Amino acid sequence: MNLDLRKAVLHNVTGNNKEQLQDTIVDAIESGEEKMLPGLGVLFEVIWKNSDEQKKEELLSTLSNGLK
């Protein structure tokens, strides 16, 4: 079976509104299930690819501060 996880995740959330996306993210985090981590990674990839340099710096600062 050849599963393209990236495509599957994107297919599942394409067309979702902000509330639905937030629910997806919160559910993935709160469930604590390891199997949800790749999906969150795909969503982060979308955020990263669609962010300008200023937003990327903000994301990196937030991440860095959260890991202290």
PDB file of N, CA, C, O and CB in Angstrom:
ATOM      1  N   MET A   1       0.834  -1.178   0.000  1.00  0.00           N
ATOM      2  CA  MET A   1       0.000   0.000   0.000  1.00  0.00           C
ATOM      3  C   MET A   1       0.881   1.245   0.000  1.00  0.00           C
ATOM      4  O   MET A   1       1.732   1.402   0.875  1.00  0.00           O
ATOM      5  CB  MET A   1      -0.950  -0.004   1.210  1.00  0.00           C
ATOM      6  N   ASN A   2       0.687   2.115  -0.959  1.00  0.00           N
ATOM      7  CA  ASN A   2       1.477   3.324  -1.068  1.00  0.00           C
ATOM      8  C   ASN A   2       0.630   4.506  -0.600  1.00  0.00           C
ATOM      9  O   ASN A   2      -0.262   4.961  -1.316  1.00  0.00           O
ATOM     10  CB  ASN A   2       1.979   3.534  -2.523  1.00  0.00           C
ATOM     11  N   LEU A   3       0.913   4.997   0.600  1.00  0.00           N
ATOM     12  CA  LEU A   3       0.136   6.084   1.182  1.00  0.00           C
ATOM     13  C   LEU A   3       0.969   7.347   1.205  1.00  0.00           C
ATOM     14  O   LEU A   3       2.057   7.371   1.780  1.00  0.00           O
ATOM     15  CB  LEU A   3      -0.342   5.726   2.600  1.00  0.00           C
ATOM     16  N   ASP A   4       0.468   8.382   0.588  1.00  0.00           N
ATOM     17  CA  ASP A   4       1.133   9.677   0.646  1.00  0.00           C
ATOM     18  C   ASP A   4       0.468  10.460   1.764  1.00  0.00           C
ATOM     19  O   ASP A   4      -0.581  11.075   1.576  1.00  0.00           O
ATOM     20  CB  ASP A   4       1.052  10.445  -0.729  1.00  0.00           C
ATOM     21  N   LEU A   5       1.098  10.426   2.930  1.00  0.00           N
ATOM     22  CA  LEU A   5       0.528  11.045   4.124  1.00  0.00           C
ATOM     23  C   LEU A   5       0.258  12.529   3.917  1.00  0.00           C
ATOM     24  O   LEU A   5      -0.782  13.045   4.326  1.00  0.00           O
ATOM     25  CB  LEU A   5       1.457  10.850   5.310  1.00  0.00           C
ATOM     26  N   ARG A   6       1.193  13.201   3.285  1.00  0.00           N
ATOM     27  CA  ARG A   6       1.048  14.641   3.053  1.00  0.00           C
ATOM     28  C   ARG A   6      -0.230  14.922   2.258  1.00  0.00           C
ATOM     29  O   ARG A   6      -1.013  15.800   2.621  1.00  0.00           O
ATOM     30  CB  ARG A   6       2.287  15.203   2.303  1.00  0.00           C
ATOM     31  N   LYS A   7      -0.434  14.181   1.187  1.00  0.00           N
ATOM     32  CA  LYS A   7      -1.628  14.380   0.355  1.00  0.00           C
ATOM     33  C   LYS A   7      -2.892  14.028   1.122  1.00  0.00           C
ATOM     34  O   LYS A   7      -3.909  14.710   0.992  1.00  0.00           O
ATOM     35  CB  LYS A   7      -1.541  13.536  -0.924  1.00  0.00           C
ATOM     36  N   ALA A   8      -2.838  12.982   1.910  1.00  0.00           N
ATOM     37  CA  ALA A   8      -4.016  12.560   2.670  1.00  0.00           C
ATOM     38  C   ALA A   8      -4.414  13.624   3.691  1.00  0.00           C
ATOM     39  O   ALA A   8      -5.595  13.945   3.824  1.00  0.00           O
ATOM     40  CB  ALA A   8      -3.747  11.220   3.378  1.00  0.00           C
ATOM     41  N   VAL A   9      -3.442  14.166   4.404  1.00  0.00           N
ATOM     42  CA  VAL A   9      -3.736  15.204   5.392  1.00  0.00           C
ATOM     43  C   VAL A   9      -4.313  16.430   4.701  1.00  0.00           C
ATOM     44  O   VAL A   9      -5.332  16.972   5.130  1.00  0.00           O
ATOM     45  CB  VAL A   9      -2.466  15.581   6.187  1.00  0.00           C
ATOM     46  N   LEU A  10      -3.657  16.865   3.625  1.00  0.00           N
ATOM     47  CA  LEU A  10      -4.134  18.043   2.904  1.00  0.00           C
ATOM     48  C   LEU A  10      -5.543  17.824   2.350  1.00  0.00           C
ATOM     49  O   LEU A  10      -6.371  18.735   2.376  1.00  0.00           O
ATOM     50  CB  LEU A  10      -3.172  18.393   1.766  1.00  0.00           C
ATOM     51  N   HIS A  11      -5.811  16.626   1.855  1.00  0.00           N
ATOM     52  CA  HIS A  11      -7.145  16.312   1.338  1.00  0.00           C
ATOM     53  C   HIS A  11      -8.196  16.423   2.442  1.00  0.00           C
ATOM     54  O   HIS A  11      -9.302  16.914   2.217  1.00  0.00           O
ATOM     55  CB  HIS A  11      -7.167  14.899   0.726  1.00  0.00           C
ATOM     56  N   ASN A  12      -7.832  15.958   3.640  1.00  0.00           N
ATOM     57  CA  ASN A  12      -8.783  15.957   4.755  1.00  0.00           C
ATOM     58  C   ASN A  12      -9.108  17.349   5.288  1.00  0.00           C
ATOM     59  O   ASN A  12     -10.168  17.543   5.882  1.00  0.00           O
ATOM     60  CB  ASN A  12      -8.243  15.118   5.873  1.00  0.00           C
ATOM     61  N   VAL A  13      -8.226  18.315   5.091  1.00  0.00           N
ATOM     62  CA  VAL A  13      -8.479  19.648   5.664  1.00  0.00           C
ATOM     63  C   VAL A  13      -8.740  20.721   4.611  1.00  0.00           C
ATOM     64  O   VAL A  13      -9.134  21.835   4.955  1.00  0.00           O
ATOM     65  CB  VAL A  13      -7.304  20.067   6.513  1.00  0.00           C
ATOM     66  N   THR A  14      -8.531  20.408   3.349  1.00  0.00           N
ATOM     67  CA  THR A  14      -8.774  21.390   2.297  1.00  0.00           C
ATOM     68  C   THR A  14     -10.237  21.810   2.309  1.00  0.00           C
ATOM     69  O   THR A  14     -11.140  20.974   2.311  1.00  0.00           O
ATOM     70  CB  THR A  14      -8.386  20.821   0.915  1.00  0.00           C
ATOM     71  N   GLY A  15     -10.451  23.116   2.318  1.00  0.00           N
ATOM     72  CA  GLY A  15     -11.799  23.657   2.330  1.00  0.00           C
ATOM     73  C   GLY A  15     -12.355  23.889   3.723  1.00  0.00           C
ATOM     74  O   GLY A  15     -13.440  24.451   3.870  1.00  0.00           O
ATOM     75  N   ASN A  16     -11.623  23.461   4.756  1.00  0.00           N
ATOM     76  CA  ASN A  16     -12.083  23.697   6.126  1.00  0.00           C
ATOM     77  C   ASN A  16     -11.979  25.179   6.467  1.00  0.00           C
ATOM     78  O   ASN A  16     -11.071  25.868   6.002  1.00  0.00           O
ATOM     79  CB  ASN A  16     -11.264  22.856   7.132  1.00  0.00           C
ATOM     80  N   ASN A  17     -12.915  25.664   7.281  1.00  0.00           N
ATOM     81  CA  ASN A  17     -12.840  27.050   7.731  1.00  0.00           C
ATOM     82  C   ASN A  17     -11.910  27.133   8.952  1.00  0.00           C
ATOM     83  O   ASN A  17     -11.394  26.117   9.418  1.00  0.00           O
ATOM     84  CB  ASN A  17     -14.264  27.604   8.074  1.00  0.00           C
ATOM     85  N   LYS A  18     -11.709  28.340   9.455  1.00  0.00           N
ATOM     86  CA  LYS A  18     -10.773  28.530  10.576  1.00  0.00           C
ATOM     87  C   LYS A  18     -11.169  27.725  11.799  1.00  0.00           C
ATOM     88  O   LYS A  18     -10.319  27.128  12.459  1.00  0.00           O
ATOM     89  CB  LYS A  18     -10.689  30.000  10.947  1.00  0.00           C
ATOM     90  N   GLU A  19     -12.450  27.708  12.099  1.00  0.00           N
ATOM     91  CA  GLU A  19     -12.922  26.974  13.278  1.00  0.00           C
ATOM     92  C   GLU A  19     -12.657  25.477  13.137  1.00  0.00           C
ATOM     93  O   GLU A  19     -12.235  24.822  14.090  1.00  0.00           O
ATOM     94  CB  GLU A  19     -14.422  27.224  13.501  1.00  0.00           C
ATOM     95  N   GLN A  20     -12.905  24.946  11.954  1.00  0.00           N
ATOM     96  CA  GLN A  20     -12.656  23.524  11.719  1.00  0.00           C
ATOM     97  C   GLN A  20     -11.164  23.211  11.803  1.00  0.00           C
ATOM     98  O   GLN A  20     -10.776  22.176  12.344  1.00  0.00           O
ATOM     99  CB  GLN A  20     -13.209  23.102  10.349  1.00  0.00           C
ATOM    100  N   LEU A  21     -10.335  24.095  11.273  1.00  0.00           N
ATOM    101  CA  LEU A  21      -8.888  23.885  11.355  1.00  0.00           C
ATOM    102  C   LEU A  21      -8.423  23.930  12.809  1.00  0.00           C
ATOM    103  O   LEU A  21      -7.599  23.120  13.233  1.00  0.00           O
ATOM    104  CB  LEU A  21      -8.138  24.946  10.521  1.00  0.00           C
ATOM    105  N   GLN A  22      -8.961  24.885  13.566  1.00  0.00           N
ATOM    106  CA  GLN A  22      -8.602  24.979  14.981  1.00  0.00           C
ATOM    107  C   GLN A  22      -9.032  23.712  15.712  1.00  0.00           C
ATOM    108  O   GLN A  22      -8.268  23.171  16.511  1.00  0.00           O
ATOM    109  CB  GLN A  22      -9.251  26.225  15.631  1.00  0.00           C
ATOM    110  N   ASP A  23     -10.235  23.238  15.449  1.00  0.00           N
ATOM    111  CA  ASP A  23     -10.710  22.010  16.085  1.00  0.00           C
ATOM    112  C   ASP A  23      -9.800  20.832  15.761  1.00  0.00           C
ATOM    113  O   ASP A  23      -9.506  20.010  16.629  1.00  0.00           O
ATOM    114  CB  ASP A  23     -12.141  21.701  15.645  1.00  0.00           C
ATOM    115  N   THR A  24      -9.356  20.752  14.515  1.00  0.00           N
ATOM    116  CA  THR A  24      -8.452  19.677  14.095  1.00  0.00           C
ATOM    117  C   THR A  24      -7.146  19.741  14.868  1.00  0.00           C
ATOM    118  O   THR A  24      -6.656  18.725  15.361  1.00  0.00           O
ATOM    119  CB  THR A  24      -8.177  19.758  12.587  1.00  0.00           C
ATOM    120  N   ILE A  25      -6.581  20.945  14.973  1.00  0.00           N
ATOM    121  CA  ILE A  25      -5.303  21.130  15.664  1.00  0.00           C
ATOM    122  C   ILE A  25      -5.443  20.827  17.149  1.00  0.00           C
ATOM    123  O   ILE A  25      -4.638  20.085  17.712  1.00  0.00           O
ATOM    124  CB  ILE A  25      -4.782  22.561  15.464  1.00  0.00           C
ATOM    125  N   VAL A  26      -6.456  21.395  17.783  1.00  0.00           N
ATOM    126  CA  VAL A  26      -6.669  21.185  19.220  1.00  0.00           C
ATOM    127  C   VAL A  26      -6.910  19.703  19.513  1.00  0.00           C
ATOM    128  O   VAL A  26      -6.361  19.162  20.472  1.00  0.00           O
ATOM    129  CB  VAL A  26      -7.865  22.032  19.725  1.00  0.00           C
ATOM    130  N   ASP A  27      -7.722  19.053  18.695  1.00  0.00           N
ATOM    131  CA  ASP A  27      -7.993  17.633  18.887  1.00  0.00           C
ATOM    132  C   ASP A  27      -6.715  16.809  18.779  1.00  0.00           C
ATOM    133  O   ASP A  27      -6.484  15.897  19.572  1.00  0.00           O
ATOM    134  CB  ASP A  27      -9.019  17.146  17.867  1.00  0.00           C
ATOM    135  N   ALA A  28      -5.889  17.138  17.792  1.00  0.00           N
ATOM    136  CA  ALA A  28      -4.632  16.398  17.605  1.00  0.00           C
ATOM    137  C   ALA A  28      -3.712  16.569  18.806  1.00  0.00           C
ATOM    138  O   ALA A  28      -3.061  15.617  19.237  1.00  0.00           O
ATOM    139  CB  ALA A  28      -3.915  16.865  16.327  1.00  0.00           C
ATOM    140  N   ILE A  29      -3.660  17.766  19.338  1.00  0.00           N
ATOM    141  CA  ILE A  29      -2.781  18.037  20.474  1.00  0.00           C
ATOM    142  C   ILE A  29      -3.332  17.406  21.749  1.00  0.00           C
ATOM    143  O   ILE A  29      -2.604  16.753  22.495  1.00  0.00           O
ATOM    144  CB  ILE A  29      -2.601  19.550  20.666  1.00  0.00           C
ATOM    145  N   GLU A  30      -4.621  17.608  21.988  1.00  0.00           N
ATOM    146  CA  GLU A  30      -5.222  17.119  23.233  1.00  0.00           C
ATOM    147  C   GLU A  30      -5.314  15.597  23.291  1.00  0.00           C
ATOM    148  O   GLU A  30      -5.280  15.012  24.374  1.00  0.00           O
ATOM    149  CB  GLU A  30      -6.601  17.711  23.403  1.00  0.00           C
ATOM    150  N   SER A  31      -5.430  14.963  22.142  1.00  0.00           N
ATOM    151  CA  SER A  31      -5.523  13.499  22.145  1.00  0.00           C
ATOM    152  C   SER A  31      -4.215  12.867  22.604  1.00  0.00           C
ATOM    153  O   SER A  31      -4.206  11.783  23.186  1.00  0.00           O
ATOM    154  CB  SER A  31      -5.893  12.982  20.748  1.00  0.00           C
ATOM    155  N   GLY A  32      -3.108  13.561  22.333  1.00  0.00           N
ATOM    156  CA  GLY A  32      -1.805  13.052  22.745  1.00  0.00           C
ATOM    157  C   GLY A  32      -1.358  11.819  21.986  1.00  0.00           C
ATOM    158  O   GLY A  32      -0.386  11.166  22.366  1.00  0.00           O
ATOM    159  N   GLU A  33      -2.064  11.500  20.913  1.00  0.00           N
ATOM    160  CA  GLU A  33      -1.718  10.298  20.151  1.00  0.00           C
ATOM    161  C   GLU A  33      -0.546  10.576  19.205  1.00  0.00           C
ATOM    162  O   GLU A  33      -0.539  11.562  18.468  1.00  0.00           O
ATOM    163  CB  GLU A  33      -2.940   9.795  19.354  1.00  0.00           C
ATOM    164  N   GLU A  34       0.415   9.702  19.246  1.00  0.00           N
ATOM    165  CA  GLU A  34       1.606   9.843  18.406  1.00  0.00           C
ATOM    166  C   GLU A  34       1.250   9.860  16.919  1.00  0.00           C
ATOM    167  O   GLU A  34       1.917  10.526  16.127  1.00  0.00           O
ATOM    168  CB  GLU A  34       2.589   8.708  18.691  1.00  0.00           C
ATOM    169  N   LYS A  35       0.211   9.137  16.546  1.00  0.00           N
ATOM    170  CA  LYS A  35      -0.160   9.057  15.135  1.00  0.00           C
ATOM    171  C   LYS A  35      -0.635  10.390  14.579  1.00  0.00           C
ATOM    172  O   LYS A  35      -0.709  10.556  13.362  1.00  0.00           O
ATOM    173  CB  LYS A  35      -1.237   8.021  14.946  1.00  0.00           C
ATOM    174  N   MET A  36      -0.960  11.353  15.456  1.00  0.00           N
ATOM    175  CA  MET A  36      -1.424  12.666  15.004  1.00  0.00           C
ATOM    176  C   MET A  36      -0.259  13.605  14.678  1.00  0.00           C
ATOM    177  O   MET A  36      -0.447  14.599  13.977  1.00  0.00           O
ATOM    178  CB  MET A  36      -2.316  13.298  16.070  1.00  0.00           C
ATOM    179  N   LEU A  37       0.919  13.305  15.171  1.00  0.00           N
ATOM    180  CA  LEU A  37       2.069  14.193  14.994  1.00  0.00           C
ATOM    181  C   LEU A  37       2.438  14.447  13.533  1.00  0.00           C
ATOM    182  O   LEU A  37       2.723  15.592  13.183  1.00  0.00           O
ATOM    183  CB  LEU A  37       3.251  13.620  15.704  1.00  0.00           C
ATOM    184  N   PRO A  38       2.447  13.447  12.677  1.00  0.00           N
ATOM    185  CA  PRO A  38       2.765  13.727  11.268  1.00  0.00           C
ATOM    186  C   PRO A  38       1.771  14.701  10.629  1.00  0.00           C
ATOM    187  O   PRO A  38       2.162  15.543   9.821  1.00  0.00           O
ATOM    188  CB  PRO A  38       2.788  12.425  10.470  1.00  0.00           C
ATOM    189  N   GLY A  39       0.504  14.591  10.984  1.00  0.00           N
ATOM    190  CA  GLY A  39      -0.495  15.503  10.441  1.00  0.00           C
ATOM    191  C   GLY A  39      -0.242  16.936  10.865  1.00  0.00           C
ATOM    192  O   GLY A  39      -0.386  17.864  10.069  1.00  0.00           O
ATOM    193  N   LEU A  40       0.138  17.112  12.124  1.00  0.00           N
ATOM    194  CA  LEU A  40       0.471  18.456  12.597  1.00  0.00           C
ATOM    195  C   LEU A  40       1.703  18.985  11.870  1.00  0.00           C
ATOM    196  O   LEU A  40       1.807  20.180  11.594  1.00  0.00           O
ATOM    197  CB  LEU A  40       0.709  18.453  14.120  1.00  0.00           C
ATOM    198  N   GLY A  41       2.621  18.096  11.568  1.00  0.00           N
ATOM    199  CA  GLY A  41       3.808  18.494  10.808  1.00  0.00           C
ATOM    200  C   GLY A  41       3.443  18.979   9.417  1.00  0.00           C
ATOM    201  O   GLY A  41       4.020  19.948   8.924  1.00  0.00           O
ATOM    202  N   VAL A  42       2.493  18.315   8.785  1.00  0.00           N
ATOM    203  CA  VAL A  42       2.043  18.739   7.453  1.00  0.00           C
ATOM    204  C   VAL A  42       1.395  20.112   7.544  1.00  0.00           C
ATOM    205  O   VAL A  42       1.630  20.967   6.690  1.00  0.00           O
ATOM    206  CB  VAL A  42       1.048  17.710   6.848  1.00  0.00           C
ATOM    207  N   LEU A  43       0.580  20.330   8.576  1.00  0.00           N
ATOM    208  CA  LEU A  43      -0.057  21.639   8.741  1.00  0.00           C
ATOM    209  C   LEU A  43       0.987  22.726   9.001  1.00  0.00           C
ATOM    210  O   LEU A  43       0.872  23.839   8.487  1.00  0.00           O
ATOM    211  CB  LEU A  43      -1.077  21.598   9.896  1.00  0.00           C
ATOM    212  N   PHE A  44       2.006  22.399   9.801  1.00  0.00           N
ATOM    213  CA  PHE A  44       3.068  23.374  10.039  1.00  0.00           C
ATOM    214  C   PHE A  44       3.809  23.688   8.737  1.00  0.00           C
ATOM    215  O   PHE A  44       4.187  24.835   8.496  1.00  0.00           O
ATOM    216  CB  PHE A  44       4.054  22.851  11.106  1.00  0.00           C
ATOM    217  N   GLU A  45       4.012  22.686   7.913  1.00  0.00           N
ATOM    218  CA  GLU A  45       4.670  22.899   6.622  1.00  0.00           C
ATOM    219  C   GLU A  45       3.881  23.903   5.771  1.00  0.00           C
ATOM    220  O   GLU A  45       4.468  24.764   5.115  1.00  0.00           O
ATOM    221  CB  GLU A  45       4.819  21.557   5.866  1.00  0.00           C
ATOM    222  N   VAL A  46       2.553  23.786   5.787  1.00  0.00           N
ATOM    223  CA  VAL A  46       1.705  24.723   5.034  1.00  0.00           C
ATOM    224  C   VAL A  46       1.877  26.136   5.593  1.00  0.00           C
ATOM    225  O   VAL A  46       2.010  27.098   4.836  1.00  0.00           O
ATOM    226  CB  VAL A  46       0.206  24.292   5.097  1.00  0.00           C
ATOM    227  N   ILE A  47       1.874  26.251   6.912  1.00  0.00           N
ATOM    228  CA  ILE A  47       2.059  27.563   7.539  1.00  0.00           C
ATOM    229  C   ILE A  47       3.411  28.139   7.132  1.00  0.00           C
ATOM    230  O   ILE A  47       3.494  29.300   6.732  1.00  0.00           O
ATOM    231  CB  ILE A  47       1.956  27.458   9.086  1.00  0.00           C
ATOM    232  N   TRP A  48       4.453  27.348   7.229  1.00  0.00           N
ATOM    233  CA  TRP A  48       5.806  27.807   6.929  1.00  0.00           C
ATOM    234  C   TRP A  48       5.932  28.265   5.475  1.00  0.00           C
ATOM    235  O   TRP A  48       6.485  29.328   5.196  1.00  0.00           O
ATOM    236  CB  TRP A  48       6.816  26.697   7.217  1.00  0.00           C
ATOM    237  N   LYS A  49       5.415  27.456   4.561  1.00  0.00           N
ATOM    238  CA  LYS A  49       5.532  27.769   3.134  1.00  0.00           C
ATOM    239  C   LYS A  49       4.738  29.017   2.748  1.00  0.00           C
ATOM    240  O   LYS A  49       5.045  29.665   1.747  1.00  0.00           O
ATOM    241  CB  LYS A  49       5.061  26.586   2.302  1.00  0.00           C
ATOM    242  N   ASN A  50       3.736  29.347   3.527  1.00  0.00           N
ATOM    243  CA  ASN A  50       2.883  30.486   3.214  1.00  0.00           C
ATOM    244  C   ASN A  50       3.147  31.699   4.102  1.00  0.00           C
ATOM    245  O   ASN A  50       2.336  32.624   4.154  1.00  0.00           O
ATOM    246  CB  ASN A  50       1.445  30.085   3.335  1.00  0.00           C
ATOM    247  N   SER A  51       4.269  31.692   4.790  1.00  0.00           N
ATOM    248  CA  SER A  51       4.640  32.795   5.663  1.00  0.00           C
ATOM    249  C   SER A  51       5.778  33.600   5.055  1.00  0.00           C
ATOM    250  O   SER A  51       6.678  33.053   4.418  1.00  0.00           O
ATOM    251  CB  SER A  51       5.036  32.275   7.044  1.00  0.00           C
ATOM    252  N   ASP A  52       5.720  34.915   5.266  1.00  0.00           N
ATOM    253  CA  ASP A  52       6.828  35.759   4.834  1.00  0.00           C
ATOM    254  C   ASP A  52       7.954  35.655   5.875  1.00  0.00           C
ATOM    255  O   ASP A  52       7.795  35.004   6.907  1.00  0.00           O
ATOM    256  CB  ASP A  52       6.363  37.250   4.647  1.00  0.00           C
ATOM    257  N   GLU A  53       9.060  36.286   5.597  1.00  0.00           N
ATOM    258  CA  GLU A  53      10.229  36.165   6.482  1.00  0.00           C
ATOM    259  C   GLU A  53       9.946  36.690   7.885  1.00  0.00           C
ATOM    260  O   GLU A  53      10.441  36.131   8.863  1.00  0.00           O
ATOM    261  CB  GLU A  53      11.415  36.915   5.888  1.00  0.00           C
ATOM    262  N   GLN A  54       9.160  37.750   7.994  1.00  0.00           N
ATOM    263  CA  GLN A  54       8.829  38.300   9.311  1.00  0.00           C
ATOM    264  C   GLN A  54       8.014  37.289  10.124  1.00  0.00           C
ATOM    265  O   GLN A  54       8.275  37.089  11.310  1.00  0.00           O
ATOM    266  CB  GLN A  54       8.045  39.626   9.163  1.00  0.00           C
ATOM    267  N   LYS A  55       7.050  36.667   9.499  1.00  0.00           N
ATOM    268  CA  LYS A  55       6.218  35.668  10.184  1.00  0.00           C
ATOM    269  C   LYS A  55       7.061  34.447  10.568  1.00  0.00           C
ATOM    270  O   LYS A  55       6.872  33.875  11.641  1.00  0.00           O
ATOM    271  CB  LYS A  55       5.025  35.239   9.282  1.00  0.00           C
ATOM    272  N   LYS A  56       7.987  34.049   9.693  1.00  0.00           N
ATOM    273  CA  LYS A  56       8.865  32.921  10.015  1.00  0.00           C
ATOM    274  C   LYS A  56       9.715  33.231  11.241  1.00  0.00           C
ATOM    275  O   LYS A  56       9.915  32.368  12.095  1.00  0.00           O
ATOM    276  CB  LYS A  56       9.769  32.580   8.816  1.00  0.00           C
ATOM    277  N   GLU A  57      10.212  34.453  11.327  1.00  0.00           N
ATOM    278  CA  GLU A  57      11.001  34.852  12.500  1.00  0.00           C
ATOM    279  C   GLU A  57      10.138  34.798  13.757  1.00  0.00           C
ATOM    280  O   GLU A  57      10.598  34.366  14.813  1.00  0.00           O
ATOM    281  CB  GLU A  57      11.586  36.275  12.311  1.00  0.00           C
ATOM    282  N   GLU A  58       8.888  35.238  13.640  1.00  0.00           N
ATOM    283  CA  GLU A  58       7.961  35.194  14.768  1.00  0.00           C
ATOM    284  C   GLU A  58       7.695  33.745  15.186  1.00  0.00           C
ATOM    285  O   GLU A  58       7.682  33.430  16.376  1.00  0.00           O
ATOM    286  CB  GLU A  58       6.637  35.902  14.407  1.00  0.00           C
ATOM    287  N   LEU A  59       7.487  32.881  14.217  1.00  0.00           N
ATOM    288  CA  LEU A  59       7.264  31.467  14.514  1.00  0.00           C
ATOM    289  C   LEU A  59       8.478  30.849  15.204  1.00  0.00           C
ATOM    290  O   LEU A  59       8.339  30.094  16.167  1.00  0.00           O
ATOM    291  CB  LEU A  59       6.943  30.698  13.230  1.00  0.00           C
ATOM    292  N   LEU A  60       9.658  31.176  14.705  1.00  0.00           N
ATOM    293  CA  LEU A  60      10.881  30.644  15.300  1.00  0.00           C
ATOM    294  C   LEU A  60      11.073  31.151  16.723  1.00  0.00           C
ATOM    295  O   LEU A  60      11.502  30.399  17.597  1.00  0.00           O
ATOM    296  CB  LEU A  60      12.087  31.015  14.447  1.00  0.00           C
ATOM    297  N   SER A  61      10.760  32.417  16.960  1.00  0.00           N
ATOM    298  CA  SER A  61      10.857  32.977  18.316  1.00  0.00           C
ATOM    299  C   SER A  61       9.881  32.278  19.252  1.00  0.00           C
ATOM    300  O   SER A  61      10.234  31.925  20.377  1.00  0.00           O
ATOM    301  CB  SER A  61      10.583  34.496  18.301  1.00  0.00           C
ATOM    302  N   THR A  62       8.655  32.082  18.782  1.00  0.00           N
ATOM    303  CA  THR A  62       7.647  31.409  19.595  1.00  0.00           C
ATOM    304  C   THR A  62       8.103  29.993  19.920  1.00  0.00           C
ATOM    305  O   THR A  62       7.996  29.546  21.062  1.00  0.00           O
ATOM    306  CB  THR A  62       6.284  31.386  18.871  1.00  0.00           C
ATOM    307  N   LEU A  63       8.606  29.297  18.922  1.00  0.00           N
ATOM    308  CA  LEU A  63       9.092  27.932  19.129  1.00  0.00           C
ATOM    309  C   LEU A  63      10.271  27.911  20.098  1.00  0.00           C
ATOM    310  O   LEU A  63      10.309  27.097  21.020  1.00  0.00           O
ATOM    311  CB  LEU A  63       9.499  27.301  17.791  1.00  0.00           C
ATOM    312  N   SER A  64      11.220  28.797  19.887  1.00  0.00           N
ATOM    313  CA  SER A  64      12.397  28.868  20.731  1.00  0.00           C
ATOM    314  C   SER A  64      12.012  29.157  22.185  1.00  0.00           C
ATOM    315  O   SER A  64      12.532  28.527  23.106  1.00  0.00           O
ATOM    316  CB  SER A  64      13.355  29.939  20.209  1.00  0.00           C
ATOM    317  N   ASN A  65      11.104  30.107  22.383  1.00  0.00           N
ATOM    318  CA  ASN A  65      10.664  30.447  23.743  1.00  0.00           C
ATOM    319  C   ASN A  65       9.899  29.298  24.381  1.00  0.00           C
ATOM    320  O   ASN A  65       9.996  29.085  25.589  1.00  0.00           O
ATOM    321  CB  ASN A  65       9.790  31.704  23.723  1.00  0.00           C
ATOM    322  N   GLY A  66       9.152  28.568  23.597  1.00  0.00           N
ATOM    323  CA  GLY A  66       8.395  27.443  24.125  1.00  0.00           C
ATOM    324  C   GLY A  66       9.258  26.263  24.516  1.00  0.00           C
ATOM    325  O   GLY A  66       8.831  25.399  25.282  1.00  0.00           O
ATOM    326  N   LEU A  67      10.472  26.224  23.992  1.00  0.00           N
ATOM    327  CA  LEU A  67      11.379  25.107  24.293  1.00  0.00           C
ATOM    328  C   LEU A  67      12.372  25.434  25.388  1.00  0.00           C
ATOM    329  O   LEU A  67      13.267  24.636  25.668  1.00  0.00           O
ATOM    330  CB  LEU A  67      12.128  24.700  23.052  1.00  0.00           C
ATOM    331  N   LYS A  68      12.232  26.583  26.007  1.00  0.00           N
ATOM    332  CA  LYS A  68      13.155  26.968  27.089  1.00  0.00           C
ATOM    333  C   LYS A  68      12.763  26.322  28.391  1.00  0.00           C
ATOM    334  O   LYS A  68      13.424  26.532  29.408  1.00  0.00           O
ATOM    335  CB  LYS A  68      13.191  28.482  27.260  1.00  0.00           C
TER     336      LYS A  68
END
